[in-house]
């Protein structure tokens, strides 16, 4: 076989998949140096002794300390919780879930592969700041299967409540749409816009796209699988759904297109061993003091700095700092004594508390793999919404399945108000409608109601759409020598990339101020 040059390979990739295929191919071939820090983010070396206090040890606070340290600044991080990382939380055997009024501990077996990413769980390929820090901190990554067409979708009101493979529905969707295009071509509806040659090409495209018969009818496709073992017999393809049943399902307007969203397109990544490897990487690299269980009581701006009062080990302490980077969730910050301007407080108050709920189940065996499911997500119309399958440690004995991923406010509240046992039992019953005997495989479970998590009381706080124009610039702009950071100070709340982007903006502003005299 004749060897392809890189140029020839990229040309073929362009023909097959367009510019995105070329871009991803360049990444794979290491032709794009995407991990080089932008020049404007190079902090100038500190030219004087300046003390920086960082409020909150989430990933934004940790990244801020990491960058400032390397530029020669003296930092201290105050974290109210018993741990750093904020919403970057990976649960393992013995870990505390610090839920308000219901503290409990993860009871998973003490094995390396039995962990649950209770917060962020995916890193898209275009989140270059997050990927930069993974490379900088030497955190190995693995591909995370986000879409899996062999996984299921389930709706109580469709297909007699029986789960169906996603590939069957998606194949039928393409077939039905392609048949409509084919019929429209035969009626010459494109005659005014296309040449005869173009029409013929479009007809071939429709036929190939939907796997149509020669007469342009969709009669099912082997793309959706076969009714028997296709290795030993020429099995008949699965019978397509009736158009009426297809349209009555909500799958087409919801989960079917999830992986079309820019942040969920394949491939996605995850750190090996859990998302909190990012937190551990920062914590190991940072030399500055990190005080946990240090609750901020008061923030006072002065003419040339910031004074922070905090409680630690039963005593009130005071820090006189030259500058303050604040990662405290805005709804909680509103209850801390401060002397911020009225407009600044109005802007912070406009950041609304958002919510999320998750459940993780330790399964006694990886039964989903017996069904041909390796990673990916099954979707359901029930309150648990999604079931995720682990992409790591395939063929091992046990695994942790995400048994609920809930973002609908009413459903989050529903789960949060249940007892810990009731939450797990409810989600287990939901799983039984997707997989037979799902609940019988459950050994241990853990739930995270982010609205009740101490020192956070929410997840992915953000402005309402109409408030961004009015307040976003205000919260990005320093108030004296105090500046907010975190994903809440970005257009990408809920993602670590938003947190790192906020750090970049805040440090650029800080650096400029330091160079003109502080």
CSV table of N, CA, C and O in Angstrom, one decimal, residues 50-110:
chain,number,residue,atom,x,y,z
A,50,UNK,N,4.2,41.7,47.2
A,50,UNK,CA,2.7,41.9,47.3
A,50,UNK,C,2.1,40.6,47.8
A,50,UNK,O,2.4,39.5,47.4
A,51,UNK,N,1.1,40.8,48.8
A,51,UNK,CA,0.5,39.6,49.4
A,51,UNK,C,-0.9,39.5,48.8
A,51,UNK,O,-1.7,40.5,48.7
A,52,UNK,N,-1.3,38.3,48.3
A,52,UNK,CA,-2.5,38.1,47.6
A,52,UNK,C,-3.3,37.1,48.4
A,52,UNK,O,-2.8,36.0,48.8
A,53,UNK,N,-4.6,37.4,48.7
A,53,UNK,CA,-5.5,36.4,49.3
A,53,UNK,C,-6.5,35.9,48.3
A,53,UNK,O,-7.1,36.7,47.5
A,54,UNK,N,-6.7,34.6,48.3
A,54,UNK,CA,-7.6,34.0,47.4
A,54,UNK,C,-8.7,33.3,48.2
A,54,UNK,O,-8.5,32.5,49.0
A,55,UNK,N,-9.9,33.7,47.9
A,55,UNK,CA,-11.1,33.2,48.7
A,55,UNK,C,-11.8,32.1,47.9
A,55,UNK,O,-12.4,32.4,46.9
A,56,UNK,N,-11.7,30.9,48.4
A,56,UNK,CA,-12.3,29.8,47.7
A,56,UNK,C,-11.3,28.9,47.0
A,56,UNK,O,-10.5,29.5,46.1
A,57,UNK,N,-11.2,27.6,47.3
A,57,UNK,CA,-10.2,26.7,46.7
A,57,UNK,C,-10.8,25.9,45.6
A,57,UNK,O,-10.4,24.7,45.4
A,58,UNK,N,-11.8,26.4,44.8
A,58,UNK,CA,-12.2,25.7,43.6
A,58,UNK,C,-11.1,25.8,42.6
A,58,UNK,O,-10.0,26.3,42.8
A,59,UNK,N,-11.4,25.2,41.4
A,59,UNK,CA,-10.3,25.2,40.4
A,59,UNK,C,-9.9,26.6,39.9
A,59,UNK,O,-8.7,26.7,39.6
A,60,UNK,N,-10.8,27.5,40.0
A,60,UNK,CA,-10.4,28.9,39.6
A,60,UNK,C,-9.4,29.4,40.7
A,60,UNK,O,-8.4,30.1,40.3
A,61,UNK,N,-9.7,29.2,41.9
A,61,UNK,CA,-8.8,29.7,43.0
A,61,UNK,C,-7.5,29.0,42.9
A,61,UNK,O,-6.4,29.6,43.1
A,62,UNK,N,-7.5,27.7,42.6
A,62,UNK,CA,-6.2,27.0,42.6
A,62,UNK,C,-5.4,27.4,41.4
A,62,UNK,O,-4.1,27.6,41.5
A,63,UNK,N,-6.0,27.6,40.2
A,63,UNK,CA,-5.3,28.1,39.0
A,63,UNK,C,-4.7,29.5,39.3
A,63,UNK,O,-3.6,29.8,38.8
A,64,UNK,N,-5.5,30.3,40.0
A,64,UNK,CA,-5.0,31.7,40.3
A,64,UNK,C,-3.7,31.6,41.1
A,64,UNK,O,-2.7,32.3,40.8
A,65,UNK,N,-3.7,30.8,42.2
A,65,UNK,CA,-2.5,30.7,43.0
A,65,UNK,C,-1.4,30.1,42.2
A,65,UNK,O,-0.2,30.6,42.4
A,66,UNK,N,-1.6,29.1,41.4
A,66,UNK,CA,-0.6,28.5,40.6
A,66,UNK,C,0.1,29.5,39.7
A,66,UNK,O,1.4,29.6,39.6
A,67,UNK,N,-0.7,30.4,39.0
A,67,UNK,CA,-0.1,31.4,38.1
A,67,UNK,C,0.6,32.5,38.9
A,67,UNK,O,1.7,32.9,38.5
A,68,UNK,N,0.0,32.9,40.0
A,68,UNK,CA,0.7,34.0,40.8
A,68,UNK,C,2.0,33.6,41.4
A,68,UNK,O,2.9,34.3,41.4
A,69,UNK,N,2.0,32.4,41.9
A,69,UNK,CA,3.2,31.8,42.5
A,69,UNK,C,4.4,31.8,41.5
A,69,UNK,O,5.5,32.2,41.8
A,70,UNK,N,4.1,31.4,40.3
A,70,UNK,CA,5.1,31.3,39.2
A,70,UNK,C,5.6,32.7,38.9
A,70,UNK,O,6.7,32.8,38.3
A,71,UNK,N,4.8,33.7,39.1
A,71,UNK,CA,5.3,35.1,38.8
A,71,UNK,C,5.9,35.7,40.0
A,71,UNK,O,6.4,36.9,40.0
A,72,UNK,N,6.0,35.0,41.2
A,72,UNK,CA,6.7,35.5,42.3
A,72,UNK,C,5.9,36.1,43.4
A,72,UNK,O,6.4,36.8,44.3
A,73,UNK,N,4.6,36.0,43.3
A,73,UNK,CA,3.7,36.6,44.3
A,73,UNK,C,3.5,35.7,45.5
A,73,UNK,O,3.5,34.5,45.4
A,74,UNK,N,3.3,36.3,46.7
A,74,UNK,CA,3.0,35.5,47.9
A,74,UNK,C,1.5,35.4,48.0
A,74,UNK,O,0.7,36.4,48.0
A,75,UNK,N,1.0,34.1,48.1
A,75,UNK,CA,-0.5,33.9,48.1
A,75,UNK,C,-0.9,33.1,49.4
A,75,UNK,O,-0.1,32.4,50.0
A,76,UNK,N,-2.2,33.2,49.7
A,76,UNK,CA,-2.8,32.3,50.7
A,76,UNK,C,-4.2,32.0,50.2
A,76,UNK,O,-4.9,32.9,49.7
A,77,UNK,N,-4.6,30.7,50.3
A,77,UNK,CA,-6.0,30.3,49.9
A,77,UNK,C,-6.8,30.0,51.1
A,77,UNK,O,-6.4,29.2,52.0
A,78,UNK,N,-8.0,30.6,51.2
A,78,UNK,CA,-8.9,30.3,52.3
A,78,UNK,C,-10.1,29.5,51.7
A,78,UNK,O,-10.8,30.0,50.8
A,79,UNK,N,-10.3,28.3,52.2
A,79,UNK,CA,-11.4,27.5,51.7
A,79,UNK,C,-12.3,27.1,52.9
A,79,UNK,O,-11.8,26.5,53.9
A,80,UNK,N,-13.6,27.4,52.7
A,80,UNK,CA,-14.5,27.1,53.8
A,80,UNK,C,-14.8,25.6,54.0
A,80,UNK,O,-15.0,25.2,55.2
A,81,UNK,N,-14.7,24.8,53.0
A,81,UNK,CA,-15.0,23.4,53.1
A,81,UNK,C,-13.8,22.6,53.7
A,81,UNK,O,-12.7,23.2,54.0
A,82,UNK,N,-14.0,21.3,53.9
A,82,UNK,CA,-13.0,20.5,54.5
A,82,UNK,C,-12.0,20.0,53.4
A,82,UNK,O,-11.0,19.4,53.7
A,83,UNK,N,-12.3,20.4,52.1
A,83,UNK,CA,-11.5,20.0,51.0
A,83,UNK,C,-11.4,21.1,50.0
A,83,UNK,O,-12.3,22.0,49.9
A,84,UNK,N,-10.4,21.1,49.1
A,84,UNK,CA,-10.3,22.0,48.0
A,84,UNK,C,-10.9,21.3,46.7
A,84,UNK,O,-11.1,20.1,46.7
A,85,UNK,N,-11.2,22.1,45.7
A,85,UNK,CA,-11.8,21.6,44.5
A,85,UNK,C,-13.1,22.1,44.2
A,85,UNK,O,-13.5,22.1,43.0
A,86,UNK,N,-13.9,22.6,45.2
A,86,UNK,CA,-15.2,23.1,44.9
A,86,UNK,C,-16.1,22.0,44.3
A,86,UNK,O,-16.3,20.9,44.9
A,87,UNK,N,-16.7,22.3,43.1
A,87,UNK,CA,-17.6,21.3,42.5
A,87,UNK,C,-16.8,20.3,41.7
A,87,UNK,O,-17.5,19.4,41.2
A,88,UNK,N,-15.5,20.4,41.6
A,88,UNK,CA,-14.7,19.2,41.1
A,88,UNK,C,-14.6,18.2,42.2
A,88,UNK,O,-13.7,18.3,43.0
A,89,UNK,N,-15.5,17.3,42.2
A,89,UNK,CA,-15.6,16.3,43.3
A,89,UNK,C,-15.7,14.9,42.8
A,89,UNK,O,-16.6,14.6,42.1
A,90,UNK,N,-14.7,14.1,43.1
A,90,UNK,CA,-14.7,12.7,42.7
A,90,UNK,C,-14.8,11.9,44.0
A,90,UNK,O,-14.0,12.1,44.9
A,91,UNK,N,-15.8,11.0,44.1
A,91,UNK,CA,-16.1,10.3,45.3
A,91,UNK,C,-15.6,8.9,45.2
A,91,UNK,O,-15.7,8.2,44.3
A,92,UNK,N,-14.9,8.5,46.3
A,92,UNK,CA,-14.4,7.1,46.5
A,92,UNK,C,-14.7,6.6,47.9
A,92,UNK,O,-15.3,7.3,48.7
A,93,UNK,N,-14.2,5.4,48.2
A,93,UNK,CA,-14.4,4.8,49.5
A,93,UNK,C,-14.1,5.8,50.6
A,93,UNK,O,-13.0,6.3,50.7
A,94,UNK,N,-15.0,6.0,51.5
A,94,UNK,CA,-14.8,6.8,52.7
A,94,UNK,C,-14.9,8.3,52.6
A,94,UNK,O,-14.7,9.0,53.6
A,95,UNK,N,-15.1,8.8,51.4
A,95,UNK,CA,-15.2,10.3,51.2
A,95,UNK,C,-16.5,10.8,51.8
A,95,UNK,O,-17.5,10.2,51.7
A,96,UNK,N,-16.3,12.0,52.4
A,96,UNK,CA,-17.5,12.7,53.0
A,96,UNK,C,-18.3,13.5,51.9
A,96,UNK,O,-17.7,14.2,51.1
A,97,UNK,N,-19.6,13.3,51.9
A,97,UNK,CA,-20.5,14.1,51.2
A,97,UNK,C,-21.1,15.1,52.2
A,97,UNK,O,-22.0,14.7,53.0
A,98,UNK,N,-20.6,16.3,52.1
A,98,UNK,CA,-21.0,17.3,53.2
A,98,UNK,C,-22.3,18.0,52.8
A,98,UNK,O,-22.3,19.2,52.6
A,99,UNK,N,-23.4,17.2,52.8
A,99,UNK,CA,-24.7,17.8,52.5
A,99,UNK,C,-25.3,18.4,53.8
A,99,UNK,O,-25.2,17.8,54.9
A,100,UNK,N,-25.8,19.6,53.7
A,100,UNK,CA,-26.4,20.3,54.8
A,100,UNK,C,-27.5,19.5,55.5
A,100,UNK,O,-28.5,19.1,54.9
A,101,UNK,N,-27.2,19.2,56.8
A,101,UNK,CA,-28.2,18.4,57.6
A,101,UNK,C,-28.1,16.9,57.3
A,101,UNK,O,-28.7,16.1,58.1
A,102,UNK,N,-27.4,16.4,56.3
A,102,UNK,CA,-27.3,15.0,56.0
A,102,UNK,C,-25.9,14.6,55.6
A,102,UNK,O,-25.7,14.0,54.5
A,103,UNK,N,-24.9,14.9,56.4
A,103,UNK,CA,-23.6,14.5,56.0
A,103,UNK,C,-23.5,12.9,56.0
A,103,UNK,O,-24.1,12.3,56.8
A,104,UNK,N,-22.8,12.4,55.0
A,104,UNK,CA,-22.7,11.0,54.9
A,104,UNK,C,-21.4,10.6,54.1
A,104,UNK,O,-20.8,11.5,53.6
A,105,UNK,N,-21.1,9.3,54.1
A,105,UNK,CA,-19.8,8.9,53.5
A,105,UNK,C,-20.1,7.9,52.4
A,105,UNK,O,-21.0,7.1,52.5
A,106,UNK,N,-19.2,8.0,51.4
A,106,UNK,CA,-19.3,7.1,50.3
A,106,UNK,C,-18.9,5.7,50.7
A,106,UNK,O,-17.8,5.5,51.4
A,107,UNK,N,-19.7,4.7,50.4
A,107,UNK,CA,-19.5,3.3,50.9
A,107,UNK,C,-19.0,2.4,49.8
A,107,UNK,O,-19.0,1.2,49.9
A,108,UNK,N,-18.5,3.0,48.6
A,108,UNK,CA,-18.0,2.1,47.6
A,108,UNK,C,-16.8,1.3,48.1
A,108,UNK,O,-16.1,1.7,49.1
A,109,UNK,N,-16.5,0.1,47.5
A,109,UNK,CA,-15.4,-0.6,47.9
A,109,UNK,C,-14.1,0.2,47.6
A,109,UNK,O,-14.1,1.0,46.7
A,110,UNK,N,-13.1,-0.1,48.4
A,110,UNK,CA,-11.8,0.6,48.3
A,110,UNK,C,-11.0,0.0,47.1
A,110,UNK,O,-10.0,-0.7,47.4
